[in-house]
Amino acid sequence: MEDDLRDRIFLELGIDHVRAVHCVIFLGDYQAYGRPTVQVASKENKGIGHELESRRLGEIQIDVKPPVVHEATRQFCGMLLTHQERVMSSQFKLQT
């Protein structure tokens, strides 16, 4: 299928292209599309992509290698989950 046709179909159906790519290519599970974690991850990755592109166009003139992005994402997810555990623990302590 040509990209233009796919994009028009996605637009008509309200399918987020980045989230669909994450599900099908990265996770290998098209049914993951509606999961909250996939929604958050794809939204953040859109922001990262936008930031990298804007910097590439003006501020920074380097290519970021995929392993660097993967490692940064892995570390970010670890920090996010650790922070969430701390918040939930604090909320539990406040409730008791």
mmCIF file of N, CA and C in Angstrom:
data_model
loop_
_atom_site.group_PDB
_atom_site.id
_atom_site.type_symbol
_atom_site.label_atom_id
_atom_site.label_comp_id
_atom_site.label_asym_id
_atom_site.label_seq_id
_atom_site.Cartn_x
_atom_site.Cartn_y
_atom_site.Cartn_z
ATOM 1 N N MET A 1 0.849 -1.170 0.000
ATOM 2 C CA MET A 1 0.000 0.000 0.000
ATOM 3 C C MET A 1 0.898 1.238 0.000
ATOM 4 N N GLU A 2 0.559 2.196 -0.796
ATOM 5 C CA GLU A 2 1.319 3.436 -0.841
ATOM 6 C C GLU A 2 1.117 4.235 0.445
ATOM 7 N N ASP A 3 2.160 4.957 0.842
ATOM 8 C CA ASP A 3 2.109 5.724 2.089
ATOM 9 C C ASP A 3 0.966 6.728 2.113
ATOM 10 N N ASP A 4 0.727 7.386 0.988
ATOM 11 C CA ASP A 4 -0.332 8.397 0.926
ATOM 12 C C ASP A 4 -1.700 7.781 1.191
ATOM 13 N N LEU A 5 -1.959 6.634 0.582
ATOM 14 C CA LEU A 5 -3.239 5.951 0.790
ATOM 15 C C LEU A 5 -3.369 5.492 2.236
ATOM 16 N N ARG A 6 -2.300 4.903 2.772
ATOM 17 C CA ARG A 6 -2.316 4.467 4.171
ATOM 18 C C ARG A 6 -2.603 5.633 5.100
ATOM 19 N N ASP A 7 -1.929 6.766 4.866
ATOM 20 C CA ASP A 7 -2.132 7.937 5.716
ATOM 21 C C ASP A 7 -3.560 8.454 5.640
ATOM 22 N N ARG A 8 -4.155 8.438 4.471
ATOM 23 C CA ARG A 8 -5.553 8.880 4.324
ATOM 24 C C ARG A 8 -6.498 7.928 5.049
ATOM 25 N N ILE A 9 -6.238 6.631 4.951
ATOM 26 C CA ILE A 9 -7.083 5.641 5.652
ATOM 27 C C ILE A 9 -6.951 5.827 7.160
ATOM 28 N N PHE A 10 -5.706 5.973 7.642
ATOM 29 C CA PHE A 10 -5.491 6.186 9.071
ATOM 30 C C PHE A 10 -6.220 7.440 9.544
ATOM 31 N N LEU A 11 -6.154 8.494 8.759
ATOM 32 C CA LEU A 11 -6.821 9.743 9.119
ATOM 33 C C LEU A 11 -8.331 9.536 9.228
ATOM 34 N N GLU A 12 -8.900 8.868 8.253
ATOM 35 C CA GLU A 12 -10.344 8.615 8.250
ATOM 36 C C GLU A 12 -10.771 7.751 9.435
ATOM 37 N N LEU A 13 -9.943 6.780 9.781
ATOM 38 C CA LEU A 13 -10.282 5.860 10.870
ATOM 39 C C LEU A 13 -9.838 6.355 12.237
ATOM 40 N N GLY A 14 -9.106 7.475 12.260
ATOM 41 C CA GLY A 14 -8.626 8.007 13.536
ATOM 42 C C GLY A 14 -7.504 7.187 14.141
ATOM 43 N N ILE A 15 -6.686 6.556 13.307
ATOM 44 C CA ILE A 15 -5.579 5.730 13.779
ATOM 45 C C ILE A 15 -4.324 6.588 13.873
ATOM 46 N N ASP A 16 -3.687 6.531 15.017
ATOM 47 C CA ASP A 16 -2.434 7.249 15.233
ATOM 48 C C ASP A 16 -1.308 6.437 14.596
ATOM 49 N N HIS A 17 -0.663 7.022 13.597
ATOM 50 C CA HIS A 17 0.369 6.314 12.834
ATOM 51 C C HIS A 17 1.531 5.860 13.720
ATOM 52 N N VAL A 18 2.016 6.739 14.584
ATOM 53 C CA VAL A 18 3.155 6.403 15.440
ATOM 54 C C VAL A 18 2.792 5.256 16.385
ATOM 55 N N ARG A 19 1.615 5.318 16.978
ATOM 56 C CA ARG A 19 1.192 4.260 17.897
ATOM 57 C C ARG A 19 1.015 2.946 17.149
ATOM 58 N N ALA A 20 0.468 2.990 15.944
ATOM 59 C CA ALA A 20 0.302 1.779 15.143
ATOM 60 C C ALA A 20 1.655 1.152 14.817
ATOM 61 N N VAL A 21 2.628 1.988 14.465
ATOM 62 C CA VAL A 21 3.974 1.483 14.179
ATOM 63 C C VAL A 21 4.568 0.819 15.416
ATOM 64 N N HIS A 22 4.412 1.449 16.573
ATOM 65 C CA HIS A 22 4.925 0.860 17.810
ATOM 66 C C HIS A 22 4.331 -0.525 18.047
ATOM 67 N N CYS A 23 3.037 -0.626 17.861
ATOM 68 C CA CYS A 23 2.365 -1.898 18.116
ATOM 69 C C CYS A 23 2.797 -2.986 17.141
ATOM 70 N N VAL A 24 2.764 -2.668 15.874
ATOM 71 C CA VAL A 24 3.009 -3.685 14.857
ATOM 72 C C VAL A 24 4.491 -4.012 14.724
ATOM 73 N N ILE A 25 5.334 -2.991 14.645
ATOM 74 C CA ILE A 25 6.749 -3.234 14.381
ATOM 75 C C ILE A 25 7.527 -3.535 15.661
ATOM 76 N N PHE A 26 7.378 -2.704 16.681
ATOM 77 C CA PHE A 26 8.188 -2.877 17.882
ATOM 78 C C PHE A 26 7.649 -3.969 18.804
ATOM 79 N N LEU A 27 6.346 -3.993 19.010
ATOM 80 C CA LEU A 27 5.770 -4.965 19.932
ATOM 81 C C LEU A 27 5.294 -6.242 19.244
ATOM 82 N N GLY A 28 5.046 -6.165 17.943
ATOM 83 C CA GLY A 28 4.539 -7.334 17.223
ATOM 84 C C GLY A 28 3.140 -7.726 17.671
ATOM 85 N N ASP A 29 2.374 -6.735 18.128
ATOM 86 C CA ASP A 29 1.033 -7.018 18.658
ATOM 87 C C ASP A 29 0.099 -5.860 18.328
ATOM 88 N N TYR A 30 -0.670 -6.002 17.262
ATOM 89 C CA TYR A 30 -1.571 -4.928 16.859
ATOM 90 C C TYR A 30 -2.637 -4.657 17.916
ATOM 91 N N GLN A 31 -2.924 -5.632 18.765
ATOM 92 C CA GLN A 31 -3.949 -5.456 19.792
ATOM 93 C C GLN A 31 -3.488 -4.568 20.942
ATOM 94 N N ALA A 32 -2.201 -4.251 20.992
ATOM 95 C CA ALA A 32 -1.667 -3.392 22.051
ATOM 96 C C ALA A 32 -2.027 -1.923 21.828
ATOM 97 N N TYR A 33 -2.609 -1.594 20.695
ATOM 98 C CA TYR A 33 -2.886 -0.212 20.307
ATOM 99 C C TYR A 33 -3.615 0.578 21.400
ATOM 100 N N GLY A 34 -4.556 -0.018 22.070
ATOM 101 C CA GLY A 34 -5.363 0.697 23.063
ATOM 102 C C GLY A 34 -4.792 0.721 24.467
ATOM 103 N N ARG A 35 -3.687 0.033 24.698
ATOM 104 C CA ARG A 35 -3.114 -0.015 26.046
ATOM 105 C C ARG A 35 -2.598 1.365 26.454
ATOM 106 N N PRO A 36 -2.891 1.777 27.688
ATOM 107 C CA PRO A 36 -2.428 3.092 28.152
ATOM 108 C C PRO A 36 -0.915 3.264 28.058
ATOM 109 N N THR A 37 -0.152 2.225 28.344
ATOM 110 C CA THR A 37 1.306 2.348 28.287
ATOM 111 C C THR A 37 1.777 2.608 26.860
ATOM 112 N N VAL A 38 1.119 1.996 25.886
ATOM 113 C CA VAL A 38 1.481 2.211 24.480
ATOM 114 C C VAL A 38 1.104 3.628 24.065
ATOM 115 N N GLN A 39 -0.028 4.102 24.554
ATOM 116 C CA GLN A 39 -0.442 5.471 24.240
ATOM 117 C C GLN A 39 0.572 6.474 24.767
ATOM 118 N N VAL A 40 1.008 6.289 26.010
ATOM 119 C CA VAL A 40 1.977 7.204 26.610
ATOM 120 C C VAL A 40 3.310 7.117 25.872
ATOM 121 N N ALA A 41 3.773 5.896 25.609
ATOM 122 C CA ALA A 41 5.071 5.717 24.947
ATOM 123 C C ALA A 41 5.082 6.340 23.555
ATOM 124 N N SER A 42 4.015 6.126 22.800
ATOM 125 C CA SER A 42 4.001 6.676 21.441
ATOM 126 C C SER A 42 3.916 8.198 21.467
ATOM 127 N N LYS A 43 3.171 8.735 22.421
ATOM 128 C CA LYS A 43 3.084 10.191 22.541
ATOM 129 C C LYS A 43 4.451 10.780 22.884
ATOM 130 N N GLU A 44 5.160 10.152 23.812
ATOM 131 C CA GLU A 44 6.484 10.644 24.193
ATOM 132 C C GLU A 44 7.473 10.484 23.047
ATOM 133 N N ASN A 45 7.376 9.385 22.316
ATOM 134 C CA ASN A 45 8.287 9.187 21.192
ATOM 135 C C ASN A 45 8.036 10.193 20.078
ATOM 136 N N LYS A 46 6.785 10.617 19.916
ATOM 137 C CA LYS A 46 6.502 11.686 18.950
ATOM 138 C C LYS A 46 7.240 12.949 19.370
ATOM 139 N N GLY A 47 7.188 13.245 20.662
ATOM 140 C CA GLY A 47 7.873 14.426 21.179
ATOM 141 C C GLY A 47 9.373 14.330 20.994
ATOM 142 N N ILE A 48 9.933 13.152 21.249
ATOM 143 C CA ILE A 48 11.365 12.954 21.064
ATOM 144 C C ILE A 48 11.724 13.123 19.597
ATOM 145 N N GLY A 49 10.937 12.536 18.714
ATOM 146 C CA GLY A 49 11.197 12.662 17.282
ATOM 147 C C GLY A 49 11.147 14.101 16.821
ATOM 148 N N HIS A 50 10.150 14.820 17.309
ATOM 149 C CA HIS A 50 10.013 16.238 16.953
ATOM 150 C C HIS A 50 11.213 17.034 17.462
ATOM 151 N N GLU A 51 11.601 16.768 18.692
ATOM 152 C CA GLU A 51 12.739 17.479 19.288
ATOM 153 C C GLU A 51 14.022 17.191 18.516
ATOM 154 N N LEU A 52 14.252 15.930 18.194
ATOM 155 C CA LEU A 52 15.451 15.575 17.430
ATOM 156 C C LEU A 52 15.448 16.237 16.063
ATOM 157 N N GLU A 53 14.303 16.222 15.404
ATOM 158 C CA GLU A 53 14.225 16.810 14.067
ATOM 159 C C GLU A 53 14.448 18.314 14.115
ATOM 160 N N SER A 54 13.843 18.989 15.095
ATOM 161 C CA SER A 54 14.014 20.438 15.175
ATOM 162 C C SER A 54 15.462 20.792 15.492
ATOM 163 N N ARG A 55 16.081 20.009 16.337
ATOM 164 C CA ARG A 55 17.491 20.267 16.643
ATOM 165 C C ARG A 55 18.366 19.950 15.439
ATOM 166 N N ARG A 56 18.016 18.913 14.709
ATOM 167 C CA ARG A 56 18.791 18.546 13.530
ATOM 168 C C ARG A 56 18.701 19.647 12.478
ATOM 169 N N LEU A 57 17.563 20.309 12.410
ATOM 170 C CA LEU A 57 17.381 21.351 11.410
ATOM 171 C C LEU A 57 18.059 22.654 11.789
ATOM 172 N N GLY A 58 18.430 22.815 13.054
ATOM 173 C CA GLY A 58 19.001 24.104 13.405
ATOM 174 C C GLY A 58 20.075 24.066 14.460
ATOM 175 N N GLU A 59 19.787 23.478 15.584
ATOM 176 C CA GLU A 59 20.674 23.627 16.726
ATOM 177 C C GLU A 59 21.822 22.619 16.748
ATOM 178 N N ILE A 60 21.525 21.363 16.475
ATOM 179 C CA ILE A 60 22.536 20.320 16.572
ATOM 180 C C ILE A 60 22.663 19.634 15.225
ATOM 181 N N GLN A 61 23.868 19.426 14.780
ATOM 182 C CA GLN A 61 24.096 18.806 13.481
ATOM 183 C C GLN A 61 24.726 17.423 13.644
ATOM 184 N N ILE A 62 24.050 16.510 14.356
ATOM 185 C CA ILE A 62 24.553 15.151 14.522
ATOM 186 C C ILE A 62 23.438 14.169 14.245
ATOM 187 N N ASP A 63 23.819 12.954 13.901
ATOM 188 C CA ASP A 63 22.843 11.878 13.776
ATOM 189 C C ASP A 63 22.854 11.095 15.075
ATOM 190 N N VAL A 64 21.687 10.827 15.604
ATOM 191 C CA VAL A 64 21.583 10.028 16.813
ATOM 192 C C VAL A 64 21.379 8.582 16.386
ATOM 193 N N LYS A 65 22.278 7.740 16.795
ATOM 194 C CA LYS A 65 22.247 6.333 16.407
ATOM 195 C C LYS A 65 21.143 5.598 17.170
ATOM 196 N N PRO A 66 20.469 4.645 16.516
ATOM 197 C CA PRO A 66 19.396 3.896 17.179
ATOM 198 C C PRO A 66 19.770 3.294 18.534
ATOM 199 N N PRO A 67 20.974 2.707 18.704
ATOM 200 C CA PRO A 67 21.288 2.167 20.038
ATOM 201 C C PRO A 67 21.289 3.231 21.133
ATOM 202 N N VAL A 68 21.666 4.448 20.792
ATOM 203 C CA VAL A 68 21.655 5.536 21.771
ATOM 204 C C VAL A 68 20.219 5.848 22.173
ATOM 205 N N VAL A 69 19.336 5.913 21.189
ATOM 206 C CA VAL A 69 17.925 6.186 21.467
ATOM 207 C C VAL A 69 17.326 5.054 22.302
ATOM 208 N N HIS A 70 17.636 3.810 21.954
ATOM 209 C CA HIS A 70 17.108 2.666 22.712
ATOM 210 C C HIS A 70 17.579 2.698 24.167
ATOM 211 N N GLU A 71 18.858 2.988 24.373
ATOM 212 C CA GLU A 71 19.394 3.034 25.739
ATOM 213 C C GLU A 71 18.769 4.180 26.527
ATOM 214 N N ALA A 72 18.631 5.339 25.908
ATOM 215 C CA ALA A 72 18.005 6.477 26.585
ATOM 216 C C ALA A 72 16.557 6.144 26.946
ATOM 217 N N THR A 73 15.859 5.493 26.040
ATOM 218 C CA THR A 73 14.465 5.101 26.298
ATOM 219 C C THR A 73 14.390 4.099 27.428
ATOM 220 N N ARG A 74 15.322 3.125 27.431
ATOM 221 C CA ARG A 74 15.340 2.112 28.488
ATOM 222 C C ARG A 74 15.563 2.774 29.850
ATOM 223 N N GLN A 75 16.530 3.691 29.905
ATOM 224 C CA GLN A 75 16.810 4.378 31.165
ATOM 225 C C GLN A 75 15.643 5.251 31.592
ATOM 226 N N PHE A 76 15.028 5.940 30.639
ATOM 227 C CA PHE A 76 13.877 6.795 30.950
ATOM 228 C C PHE A 76 12.740 5.961 31.531
ATOM 229 N N CYS A 77 12.457 4.827 30.904
ATOM 230 C CA CYS A 77 11.367 3.970 31.396
ATOM 231 C C CYS A 77 11.666 3.464 32.800
ATOM 232 N N GLY A 78 12.907 3.101 33.056
ATOM 233 C CA GLY A 78 13.287 2.661 34.399
ATOM 234 C C GLY A 78 13.078 3.749 35.433
ATOM 235 N N MET A 79 13.507 4.968 35.100
ATOM 236 C CA MET A 79 13.321 6.092 36.023
ATOM 237 C C MET A 79 11.844 6.395 36.231
ATOM 238 N N LEU A 80 11.065 6.319 35.155
ATOM 239 C CA LEU A 80 9.632 6.589 35.254
ATOM 240 C C LEU A 80 8.938 5.583 36.168
ATOM 241 N N LEU A 81 9.257 4.309 36.002
ATOM 242 C CA LEU A 81 8.641 3.277 36.845
ATOM 243 C C LEU A 81 9.077 3.410 38.303
ATOM 244 N N THR A 82 10.335 3.735 38.544
ATOM 245 C CA THR A 82 10.823 3.954 39.904
ATOM 246 C C THR A 82 10.091 5.120 40.549
ATOM 247 N N HIS A 83 9.939 6.205 39.788
ATOM 248 C CA HIS A 83 9.226 7.368 40.307
ATOM 249 C C HIS A 83 7.765 7.023 40.619
ATOM 250 N N GLN A 84 7.134 6.269 39.729
ATOM 251 C CA GLN A 84 5.741 5.886 39.949
ATOM 252 C C GLN A 84 5.609 5.045 41.221
ATOM 253 N N GLU A 85 6.543 4.132 41.447
ATOM 254 C CA GLU A 85 6.506 3.312 42.662
ATOM 255 C C GLU A 85 6.627 4.184 43.904
ATOM 256 N N ARG A 86 7.511 5.189 43.859
ATOM 257 C CA ARG A 86 7.676 6.095 44.998
ATOM 258 C C ARG A 86 6.405 6.891 45.257
ATOM 259 N N VAL A 87 5.789 7.386 44.191
ATOM 260 C CA VAL A 87 4.551 8.156 44.339
ATOM 261 C C VAL A 87 3.454 7.287 44.933
ATOM 262 N N MET A 88 3.314 6.079 44.399
ATOM 263 C CA MET A 88 2.266 5.183 44.908
ATOM 264 C C MET A 88 2.531 4.798 46.357
ATOM 265 N N SER A 89 3.785 4.590 46.728
ATOM 266 C CA SER A 89 4.129 4.268 48.096
ATOM 267 C C SER A 89 3.805 5.432 49.034
ATOM 268 N N SER A 90 4.124 6.642 48.585
ATOM 269 C CA SER A 90 3.827 7.824 49.383
ATOM 270 C C SER A 90 2.326 8.004 49.557
ATOM 271 N N GLN A 91 1.577 7.774 48.498
ATOM 272 C CA GLN A 91 0.115 7.909 48.582
ATOM 273 C C GLN A 91 -0.452 6.872 49.551
ATOM 274 N N PHE A 92 0.090 5.642 49.501
ATOM 275 C CA PHE A 92 -0.380 4.595 50.397
ATOM 276 C C PHE A 92 -0.105 4.975 51.844
ATOM 277 N N LYS A 93 1.092 5.515 52.106
ATOM 278 C CA LYS A 93 1.452 5.916 53.470
ATOM 279 C C LYS A 93 0.548 7.042 53.961
ATOM 280 N N LEU A 94 0.191 7.956 53.067
ATOM 281 C CA LEU A 94 -0.691 9.055 53.456
ATOM 282 C C LEU A 94 -2.095 8.562 53.772
ATOM 283 N N GLN A 95 -2.537 7.509 53.111
ATOM 284 C CA GLN A 95 -3.876 6.980 53.325
ATOM 285 C C GLN A 95 -3.994 6.163 54.589
ATOM 286 N N THR A 96 -2.867 5.657 55.098
ATOM 287 C CA THR A 96 -2.952 4.808 56.290
ATOM 288 C C THR A 96 -2.659 5.572 57.539
#
